[in-house]
Amino acid sequence: MSSSPKIWLSSPHMGPNELKYVQDAFATNWIAPLGPHVDGFEKDLQEFTGAAHAAVLSSGTAAIHLALVILGVKPGDLVLCQSMTFSASANPIAYLGATPVFIDSEKETWNMCPQALEEGILACEAGKVSGKKQKPAAIIPVHLYGMPAKMDEIMALSKKYGIPVVEDAAEALGSTYKGKACGTFGDMGVLSFNGNKIITTSGGGALLSDTEWMINKARFLATQARDEAPNYQHSHIGYNYRMSNVLAGIGRGQMEVLPERVEQRRSNHAFYKKALGDLSGISFLEEPEGLHSNRWLSCILVDPENTGGITRENIRKFLWEDNIESRPLWKPMHLQPVFQDAPYFGGRVAEELFDNGLCLPSGSNLTEVDLERVVERVRDLGT
Ligand SMILES: *Cc1c(COP(=O)(O)O)cnc(C)c1O
């Protein structure tokens, strides 16, 4: 292994004020899953995204789980989910005993293909998926690597067939689609503040919605579903999914630097594109007109037929030997052993992205020296 300093794929990047908020939580003894930072962080998120209501939670996964519970997803239901994603988009479907129906991506955004989605909806309704005619209970599109999915088309299908949307914007805080924030299109939107995301609270998530009762219900369910009574009284099964006031303090500090973090990530992408864009067989995901990506991760596609035989894996291993972390794109869920029996609609777009795609180091804290090292290493292999 090389002695060069480690370059991570995406590591936490604190701003000047996070620690002050945490110290304030200690000074005021608000060391609880509620308090002024929780309220403040929720307000910051509402103001930034334009969502009318927000609840911060213990993780993005918890937010997806609660969203599906709130929509009434139950055992035997079918939930349409983008196949090309992190497993956390799909796992909550299984928590509820429902069946995920995976949908392929399209090439312009790498996200849920509207045609394949409609095919999936029609097949569910015709009884071709489960053996009985079923209206799907929800649609889960994802804005992968910060690139917005085709929300006009997806929301039009949601409306046409009357199926609610849980929008997985875990990777897309700071991205916009036609000027509107990702996470504010669906009936509910999900954010994540895991350690590798564009901003982090070390672990955490949020649920956004314009529908007040949904967020009120999320808060109720996330706090063990306690009925209003002086004693502990429960008429629903609850969860312990709220965010700590200490971590919400980190979130408030991170919100102050979020616009800067988006610019830093976008500038990484521009740097890579300028330095590698001329290499034969290496391509980047362009930003379609009207879509604005936070470029959470900068990714390349490697076409071995045009690189002189060099593959994605060759590049990944060559970077690793120099202590540089890179990762293949998400392995589609319909190819995962745990979901091998799940229905799937579409072609081979997601599969080909997985075969040839590589995420390059993308942290907002990378220096120009770091970026140069990555670029030189990739170019060395190519020549
Ligand atoms: C990170 C992520 C999640 C889960 O968020 P956690 O906060 O880690 O639970 C869900 N979906 C996608 C697409 C993600 O990248």
Tab-separated table of C-alpha atoms and ligand atoms in Angstrom:
chain	number	residue	atom	x	y	z
A	1	MET	CA	0.000	0.000	0.000
A	2	SER	CA	1.223	3.442	-0.883
A	3	SER	CA	2.274	5.913	1.799
A	4	SER	CA	0.413	8.735	0.070
A	5	PRO	CA	-2.157	10.425	2.301
A	6	LYS	CA	-5.629	8.887	2.124
A	7	ILE	CA	-8.202	10.493	-0.128
A	8	TRP	CA	-11.756	9.536	0.915
A	9	LEU	CA	-14.770	9.233	-1.334
A	10	SER	CA	-16.826	11.689	0.716
A	11	SER	CA	-15.966	12.675	4.269
A	12	PRO	CA	-17.620	15.014	6.792
A	13	HIS	CA	-16.795	18.706	6.435
A	14	MET	CA	-17.632	20.870	9.419
A	15	GLY	CA	-18.041	24.630	9.210
A	16	PRO	CA	-17.117	27.285	11.797
A	17	ASN	CA	-20.248	27.104	13.999
A	18	GLU	CA	-21.319	23.476	14.500
A	19	LEU	CA	-19.374	23.140	17.755
A	20	LYS	CA	-20.922	26.338	19.135
A	21	TYR	CA	-24.401	24.887	18.667
A	22	VAL	CA	-23.320	21.628	20.336
A	23	GLN	CA	-21.789	23.575	23.232
A	24	ASP	CA	-25.034	25.489	23.578
A	25	ALA	CA	-26.930	22.185	23.847
A	26	PHE	CA	-24.597	21.185	26.701
A	27	ALA	CA	-24.760	24.593	28.389
A	28	THR	CA	-28.563	24.552	28.407
A	29	ASN	CA	-28.783	20.803	29.169
A	30	TRP	CA	-30.969	20.121	26.116
A	31	ILE	CA	-29.449	16.651	25.727
A	32	ALA	CA	-32.671	15.043	24.520
A	33	PRO	CA	-34.463	14.062	21.323
A	34	LEU	CA	-36.233	17.401	21.410
A	35	GLY	CA	-35.224	20.995	22.108
A	36	PRO	CA	-34.471	24.343	20.464
A	37	HIS	CA	-31.915	22.981	17.948
A	38	VAL	CA	-34.397	20.361	16.723
A	39	ASP	CA	-36.975	23.122	16.145
A	40	GLY	CA	-34.335	25.407	14.608
A	41	PHE	CA	-32.963	22.729	12.265
A	42	GLU	CA	-36.486	21.876	11.083
A	43	LYS	CA	-37.151	25.555	10.393
A	44	ASP	CA	-33.813	25.889	8.532
A	45	LEU	CA	-34.756	22.931	6.314
A	46	GLN	CA	-38.205	24.350	5.590
A	47	GLU	CA	-36.726	27.709	4.635
A	48	PHE	CA	-34.010	26.183	2.459
A	49	THR	CA	-36.234	23.720	0.580
A	50	GLY	CA	-39.530	25.599	0.606
A	51	ALA	CA	-41.308	22.593	2.161
A	52	ALA	CA	-44.162	23.724	4.402
A	53	HIS	CA	-43.360	21.156	7.128
A	54	ALA	CA	-40.340	19.125	8.241
A	55	ALA	CA	-39.518	16.616	10.974
A	56	VAL	CA	-35.913	15.693	11.701
A	57	LEU	CA	-35.369	12.020	12.510
A	58	SER	CA	-32.684	9.526	13.474
A	59	SER	CA	-31.916	8.556	9.843
A	60	GLY	CA	-33.031	8.784	6.243
A	61	THR	CA	-34.015	5.119	6.443
A	62	ALA	CA	-36.322	5.913	9.384
A	63	ALA	CA	-37.858	8.722	7.311
A	64	ILE	CA	-38.660	6.339	4.421
A	65	HIS	CA	-40.073	3.783	6.883
A	66	LEU	CA	-42.369	6.368	8.504
A	67	ALA	CA	-43.459	7.750	5.123
A	68	LEU	CA	-44.606	4.271	4.071
A	69	VAL	CA	-46.347	3.694	7.423
A	70	ILE	CA	-48.147	7.050	7.050
A	71	LEU	CA	-49.309	6.042	3.562
A	72	GLY	CA	-50.747	2.883	5.092
A	73	VAL	CA	-48.436	0.406	3.337
A	74	LYS	CA	-49.225	-3.072	4.705
A	75	PRO	CA	-48.238	-6.711	4.183
A	76	GLY	CA	-48.876	-7.887	0.627
A	77	ASP	CA	-48.847	-4.371	-0.878
A	78	LEU	CA	-46.725	-3.571	-3.932
A	79	VAL	CA	-44.361	-0.577	-3.815
A	80	LEU	CA	-42.624	0.648	-6.978
A	81	CYS	CA	-39.017	1.585	-6.263
A	82	GLN	CA	-36.071	2.741	-8.368
A	83	SER	CA	-33.745	-0.246	-8.730
A	84	MET	CA	-30.539	1.727	-9.085
A	85	THR	CA	-30.138	3.058	-5.532
A	86	PHE	CA	-28.773	2.366	-2.072
A	87	SER	CA	-30.557	-0.494	-0.272
A	88	ALA	CA	-32.037	1.942	2.268
A	89	SER	CA	-34.546	3.124	-0.367
A	90	ALA	CA	-36.031	-0.386	-0.542
A	91	ASN	CA	-35.474	-2.002	2.872
A	92	PRO	CA	-38.399	-0.204	4.587
A	93	ILE	CA	-40.760	-1.788	2.003
A	94	ALA	CA	-39.666	-5.161	3.358
A	95	TYR	CA	-39.956	-3.978	7.011
A	96	LEU	CA	-43.693	-3.598	6.328
A	97	GLY	CA	-44.104	-6.976	4.666
A	98	ALA	CA	-44.807	-5.323	1.302
A	99	THR	CA	-43.165	-6.357	-1.978
A	100	PRO	CA	-40.774	-4.032	-3.810
A	101	VAL	CA	-41.320	-3.836	-7.568
A	102	PHE	CA	-38.090	-2.503	-9.054
A	103	ILE	CA	-37.945	-0.059	-11.946
A	104	ASP	CA	-35.039	0.549	-14.325
A	105	SER	CA	-33.276	3.891	-14.839
A	106	GLU	CA	-33.111	6.069	-17.950
A	107	LYS	CA	-29.889	7.420	-19.400
A	108	GLU	CA	-30.423	11.184	-19.058
A	109	THR	CA	-30.506	11.339	-15.260
A	110	TRP	CA	-29.688	7.713	-14.254
A	111	ASN	CA	-32.957	7.755	-12.277
A	112	MET	CA	-36.385	6.074	-12.494
A	113	CYS	CA	-37.468	5.601	-16.107
A	114	PRO	CA	-41.034	6.951	-16.535
A	115	GLN	CA	-41.832	4.437	-19.314
A	116	ALA	CA	-40.703	1.468	-17.229
A	117	LEU	CA	-42.630	2.920	-14.277
A	118	GLU	CA	-45.873	3.023	-16.259
A	119	GLU	CA	-45.244	-0.506	-17.506
A	120	GLY	CA	-44.832	-1.600	-13.874
A	121	ILE	CA	-48.005	0.187	-12.734
A	122	LEU	CA	-50.062	-1.377	-15.524
A	123	ALA	CA	-48.696	-4.844	-14.806
A	124	CYS	CA	-49.567	-4.537	-11.087
A	125	GLU	CA	-53.071	-3.328	-11.936
A	126	ALA	CA	-53.566	-6.125	-14.469
A	127	GLY	CA	-52.684	-8.736	-11.854
A	128	LYS	CA	-49.521	-9.790	-13.682
A	129	VAL	CA	-47.218	-9.105	-10.728
A	130	SER	CA	-48.819	-10.778	-7.707
A	131	GLY	CA	-51.521	-12.882	-9.349
A	132	LYS	CA	-54.260	-10.487	-8.224
A	133	LYS	CA	-55.173	-7.044	-9.553
A	134	GLN	CA	-53.459	-4.549	-7.260
A	135	LYS	CA	-53.008	-0.816	-7.294
A	136	PRO	CA	-49.423	-0.095	-6.131
A	137	ALA	CA	-49.293	1.551	-2.706
A	138	ALA	CA	-46.466	4.006	-3.411
A	139	ILE	CA	-43.729	5.080	-5.841
A	140	ILE	CA	-40.176	5.733	-4.590
A	141	PRO	CA	-38.028	7.662	-7.084
A	142	VAL	CA	-34.469	8.607	-6.085
A	143	HIS	CA	-32.271	11.580	-7.077
A	144	LEU	CA	-29.061	9.612	-7.444
A	145	TYR	CA	-25.757	11.357	-6.738
A	146	GLY	CA	-27.751	14.610	-6.519
A	147	MET	CA	-29.108	14.508	-10.081
A	148	PRO	CA	-32.855	15.190	-10.055
A	149	ALA	CA	-35.103	12.439	-11.457
A	150	LYS	CA	-37.642	13.286	-14.179
A	151	MET	CA	-40.192	14.604	-11.679
A	152	ASP	CA	-42.698	16.091	-14.162
A	153	GLU	CA	-43.185	12.711	-15.820
A	154	ILE	CA	-43.150	10.755	-12.540
A	155	MET	CA	-45.627	13.094	-10.811
A	156	ALA	CA	-47.880	12.984	-13.892
A	157	LEU	CA	-48.022	9.174	-13.592
A	158	SER	CA	-48.623	9.465	-9.835
A	159	LYS	CA	-51.618	11.696	-10.591
A	160	LYS	CA	-52.898	9.646	-13.532
A	161	TYR	CA	-52.998	6.426	-11.499
A	162	GLY	CA	-53.593	7.955	-8.045
A	163	ILE	CA	-50.445	6.517	-6.437
A	164	PRO	CA	-48.586	8.568	-3.795
A	165	VAL	CA	-44.872	9.385	-4.148
A	166	VAL	CA	-42.186	9.136	-1.456
A	167	GLU	CA	-39.302	11.082	-2.928
A	168	ASP	CA	-35.899	9.798	-1.819
A	169	ALA	CA	-33.812	12.985	-1.845
A	170	ALA	CA	-31.237	11.559	0.596
A	171	GLU	CA	-28.421	12.434	-1.823
A	172	ALA	CA	-29.973	15.585	-3.239
A	173	LEU	CA	-30.194	18.314	-0.593
A	174	GLY	CA	-29.322	21.482	-2.533
A	175	SER	CA	-30.436	20.090	-5.919
A	176	THR	CA	-33.322	21.646	-7.829
A	177	TYR	CA	-35.638	20.549	-10.640
A	178	LYS	CA	-36.933	23.495	-12.703
A	179	GLY	CA	-36.091	25.783	-9.791
A	180	LYS	CA	-37.898	23.744	-7.084
A	181	ALA	CA	-35.991	21.863	-4.390
A	182	CYS	CA	-35.639	18.097	-4.625
A	183	GLY	CA	-37.606	16.539	-1.776
A	184	THR	CA	-40.624	18.843	-2.274
A	185	PHE	CA	-42.333	17.099	-5.222
A	186	GLY	CA	-43.664	13.913	-3.664
A	187	ASP	CA	-46.391	13.569	-1.015
A	188	MET	CA	-43.376	13.278	1.280
A	189	GLY	CA	-39.648	13.830	0.693
A	190	VAL	CA	-36.736	12.182	2.483
A	191	LEU	CA	-33.350	13.676	3.391
A	192	SER	CA	-30.299	12.023	4.987
A	193	PHE	CA	-27.547	13.515	7.129
A	194	ASN	CA	-25.418	10.370	7.269
A	195	GLY	CA	-21.650	10.912	7.517
A	196	ASN	CA	-21.014	10.649	3.786
A	197	LYS	CA	-23.800	12.989	2.619
A	198	ILE	CA	-23.434	16.607	1.451
A	199	ILE	CA	-24.085	17.798	5.004
A	200	THR	CA	-24.041	15.536	8.038
A	201	THR	CA	-25.121	15.328	11.666
A	202	SER	CA	-23.026	12.107	11.920
A	203	GLY	CA	-26.313	10.257	11.474
A	204	GLY	CA	-29.775	11.624	10.869
A	205	GLY	CA	-32.542	12.265	8.424
A	206	ALA	CA	-35.653	14.309	7.776
A	207	LEU	CA	-39.125	13.979	6.356
A	208	LEU	CA	-40.519	16.912	4.351
A	209	SER	CA	-44.101	17.522	3.279
A	210	ASP	CA	-46.578	20.248	2.393
A	211	THR	CA	-49.273	18.196	4.130
A	212	GLU	CA	-49.283	19.104	7.794
A	213	TRP	CA	-51.010	15.991	9.146
A	214	MET	CA	-48.355	13.761	7.572
A	215	ILE	CA	-45.519	15.496	9.419
A	216	ASN	CA	-47.560	15.610	12.641
A	217	LYS	CA	-48.138	11.894	12.274
A	218	ALA	CA	-44.418	11.321	11.607
A	219	ARG	CA	-43.580	13.132	14.871
A	220	PHE	CA	-46.208	11.108	16.741
A	221	LEU	CA	-44.988	7.762	15.369
A	222	ALA	CA	-41.319	8.713	15.861
A	223	THR	CA	-41.971	9.403	19.556
A	224	GLN	CA	-43.382	5.950	20.433
A	225	ALA	CA	-46.939	6.923	19.382
A	226	ARG	CA	-47.872	8.305	22.773
A	227	ASP	CA	-51.517	9.341	23.034
A	228	GLU	CA	-52.324	12.587	24.814
A	229	ALA	CA	-52.794	11.412	28.371
A	230	PRO	CA	-50.979	11.934	31.681
A	231	ASN	CA	-50.182	8.215	31.828
A	232	TYR	CA	-48.405	6.271	29.064
A	233	GLN	CA	-51.241	5.424	26.728
A	234	HIS	CA	-50.904	3.897	23.244
A	235	SER	CA	-53.385	3.108	20.522
A	236	HIS	CA	-50.762	2.633	17.753
A	237	ILE	CA	-47.432	0.853	17.382
A	238	GLY	CA	-44.733	3.519	17.637
A	239	TYR	CA	-41.044	3.940	16.889
A	240	ASN	CA	-38.088	5.680	18.494
A	241	TYR	CA	-36.912	7.689	15.493
A	242	ARG	CA	-36.426	11.272	16.678
A	243	MET	CA	-33.180	13.216	16.300
A	244	SER	CA	-31.170	14.298	19.329
A	245	ASN	CA	-30.974	18.019	20.075
A	246	VAL	CA	-27.153	17.638	20.199
A	247	LEU	CA	-27.017	16.322	16.629
A	248	ALA	CA	-29.573	18.881	15.449
A	249	GLY	CA	-27.045	21.483	16.673
A	250	ILE	CA	-24.511	20.072	14.201
A	251	GLY	CA	-27.226	20.266	11.547
A	252	ARG	CA	-27.861	23.963	12.223
A	253	GLY	CA	-24.175	24.721	11.746
A	254	GLN	CA	-24.073	22.635	8.569
A	255	MET	CA	-27.077	24.495	7.117
A	256	GLU	CA	-25.064	27.728	7.322
A	257	VAL	CA	-22.449	26.283	4.952
A	258	LEU	CA	-24.742	24.199	2.707
A	259	PRO	CA	-24.753	26.616	-0.271
A	260	GLU	CA	-20.944	26.676	-0.123
A	261	ARG	CA	-20.822	22.849	0.037
A	262	VAL	CA	-22.969	22.597	-3.087
A	263	GLU	CA	-20.610	24.949	-4.931
A	264	GLN	CA	-17.555	22.993	-3.740
A	265	ARG	CA	-19.025	19.671	-4.932
A	266	ARG	CA	-20.032	21.187	-8.250
A	267	SER	CA	-16.565	22.590	-8.654
A	268	ASN	CA	-15.053	19.090	-8.065
A	269	HIS	CA	-17.204	17.810	-10.895
A	270	ALA	CA	-16.152	20.658	-13.201
A	271	PHE	CA	-12.504	20.013	-12.333
A	272	TYR	CA	-12.737	16.302	-13.204
A	273	LYS	CA	-14.639	16.994	-16.383
A	274	LYS	CA	-12.067	19.522	-17.558
A	275	ALA	CA	-9.130	17.280	-16.685
A	276	LEU	CA	-10.524	13.922	-17.890
A	277	GLY	CA	-13.227	14.836	-20.390
A	278	ASP	CA	-10.863	14.505	-23.351
A	279	LEU	CA	-9.968	10.863	-22.563
A	280	SER	CA	-11.454	8.433	-25.022
A	281	GLY	CA	-14.018	6.123	-23.417
A	282	ILE	CA	-14.528	8.279	-20.280
A	283	SER	CA	-17.806	10.175	-20.000
A	284	PHE	CA	-19.715	12.253	-17.457
A	285	LEU	CA	-23.418	12.666	-16.680
A	286	GLU	CA	-24.476	15.980	-18.241
A	287	GLU	CA	-26.944	18.214	-16.430
A	288	PRO	CA	-30.132	18.299	-18.538
A	289	GLU	CA	-31.742	21.727	-19.156
A	290	GLY	CA	-33.563	22.982	-16.039
A	291	LEU	CA	-31.998	20.427	-13.678
A	292	HIS	CA	-29.458	21.536	-11.090
A	293	SER	CA	-27.462	18.805	-9.329
A	294	ASN	CA	-25.599	19.284	-6.060
A	295	ARG	CA	-23.079	16.837	-7.610
A	296	TRP	CA	-22.917	14.964	-4.304
A	297	LEU	CA	-20.652	12.428	-5.974
A	298	SER	CA	-18.759	12.953	-9.228
A	299	CYS	CA	-19.087	9.838	-11.386
A	300	ILE	CA	-17.544	8.674	-14.638
A	301	LEU	CA	-18.602	5.989	-17.080
A	302	VAL	CA	-15.776	3.874	-18.467
A	303	ASP	CA	-16.365	2.228	-21.815
A	304	PRO	CA	-13.599	-0.372	-22.250
A	305	GLU	CA	-14.262	-0.562	-25.993
A	306	ASN	CA	-13.019	2.996	-26.279
A	307	THR	CA	-10.405	3.167	-23.520
A	308	GLY	CA	-8.178	0.563	-25.140
A	309	GLY	CA	-9.515	-2.135	-22.816
A	310	ILE	CA	-9.188	-0.285	-19.515
A	311	THR	CA	-12.172	-1.067	-17.293
A	312	ARG	CA	-13.853	0.624	-14.366
A	313	GLU	CA	-12.279	-1.982	-12.076
A	314	ASN	CA	-8.794	-1.293	-13.477
A	315	ILE	CA	-9.198	2.373	-12.563
A	316	ARG	CA	-10.708	1.646	-9.137
A	317	LYS	CA	-7.874	-0.718	-8.168
A	318	PHE	CA	-5.191	1.585	-9.552
A	319	LEU	CA	-6.559	4.459	-7.450
A	320	TRP	CA	-6.783	2.195	-4.374
A	321	GLU	CA	-3.064	1.315	-4.695
A	322	ASP	CA	-2.359	5.014	-4.248
A	323	ASN	CA	-4.650	5.219	-1.185
A	324	ILE	CA	-7.480	6.845	-3.126
A	325	GLU	CA	-11.004	5.606	-2.379
A	326	SER	CA	-13.440	5.324	-5.281
A	327	ARG	CA	-16.574	3.153	-5.628
A	328	PRO	CA	-18.583	1.461	-8.357
A	329	LEU	CA	-22.015	3.041	-8.872
A	330	TRP	CA	-24.832	1.528	-6.779
A	331	LYS	CA	-25.529	-2.095	-7.597
A	332	PRO	CA	-29.172	-2.238	-8.736
A	333	MET	CA	-31.569	-3.773	-6.207
A	334	HIS	CA	-32.966	-6.313	-8.689
A	335	LEU	CA	-29.443	-7.796	-8.874
A	336	GLN	CA	-29.020	-8.002	-5.097
A	337	PRO	CA	-29.223	-11.504	-3.597
A	338	VAL	CA	-31.692	-10.310	-0.940
A	339	PHE	CA	-34.139	-9.033	-3.599
A	340	GLN	CA	-33.554	-11.683	-6.269
A	341	ASP	CA	-37.211	-12.765	-6.308
A	342	ALA	CA	-38.624	-9.234	-6.584
A	343	PRO	CA	-40.391	-8.220	-9.806
A	344	TYR	CA	-38.509	-5.870	-12.140
A	345	PHE	CA	-39.538	-3.664	-15.066
A	346	GLY	CA	-37.199	-2.175	-17.637
A	347	GLY	CA	-34.123	-3.107	-19.594
A	348	ARG	CA	-30.425	-3.049	-18.867
A	349	VAL	CA	-29.762	0.664	-18.268
A	350	ALA	CA	-29.156	0.356	-14.506
A	351	GLU	CA	-27.136	-2.809	-15.030
A	352	GLU	CA	-24.822	-1.136	-17.549
A	353	LEU	CA	-24.372	1.885	-15.301
A	354	PHE	CA	-23.339	-0.479	-12.512
A	355	ASP	CA	-20.950	-2.367	-14.819
A	356	ASN	CA	-19.145	0.730	-16.091
A	357	GLY	CA	-19.660	3.508	-13.548
A	358	LEU	CA	-17.197	4.781	-10.961
A	359	CYS	CA	-17.682	7.402	-8.225
A	360	LEU	CA	-14.546	9.507	-7.797
A	361	PRO	CA	-13.501	11.217	-4.544
A	362	SER	CA	-16.037	14.008	-4.151
A	363	GLY	CA	-15.770	15.565	-0.682
A	364	SER	CA	-16.239	19.324	-0.374
A	365	ASN	CA	-13.026	19.304	1.711
A	366	LEU	CA	-10.765	17.987	-1.087
A	367	THR	CA	-7.862	20.270	-1.977
A	368	GLU	CA	-6.666	21.072	-5.469
A	369	VAL	CA	-3.620	18.895	-4.698
A	370	ASP	CA	-5.965	15.964	-3.899
A	371	LEU	CA	-7.967	16.461	-7.090
A	372	GLU	CA	-4.761	16.711	-9.148
A	373	ARG	CA	-3.554	13.442	-7.629
A	374	VAL	CA	-6.758	11.634	-8.626
A	375	VAL	CA	-6.678	13.050	-12.136
A	376	GLU	CA	-2.994	12.254	-12.718
A	377	ARG	CA	-3.488	8.713	-11.498
A	378	VAL	CA	-6.407	8.148	-13.900
A	379	ARG	CA	-4.465	9.705	-16.772
A	380	ASP	CA	-1.366	7.598	-15.953
A	381	LEU	CA	-3.373	4.448	-16.401
A	382	GLY	CA	-4.755	5.669	-19.705
A	383	THR	CA	-1.386	6.288	-21.361
B	1	LIG	C1	-28.009	7.502	2.414
B	1	LIG	C2	-29.223	7.099	1.682
B	1	LIG	C3	-30.381	6.680	2.339
B	1	LIG	C4	-30.440	6.386	3.810
B	1	LIG	O1	-30.128	7.389	4.649
B	1	LIG	P1	-29.535	7.045	6.117
B	1	LIG	O2	-29.575	8.381	6.779
B	1	LIG	O3	-28.141	6.535	5.915
B	1	LIG	O4	-30.429	6.066	6.754
B	1	LIG	C5	-31.508	6.391	1.594
B	1	LIG	N1	-31.499	6.495	0.269
B	1	LIG	C6	-30.403	6.879	-0.408
B	1	LIG	C7	-30.478	6.983	-1.883
B	1	LIG	C8	-29.221	7.177	0.272
B	1	LIG	O5	-28.130	7.514	-0.417
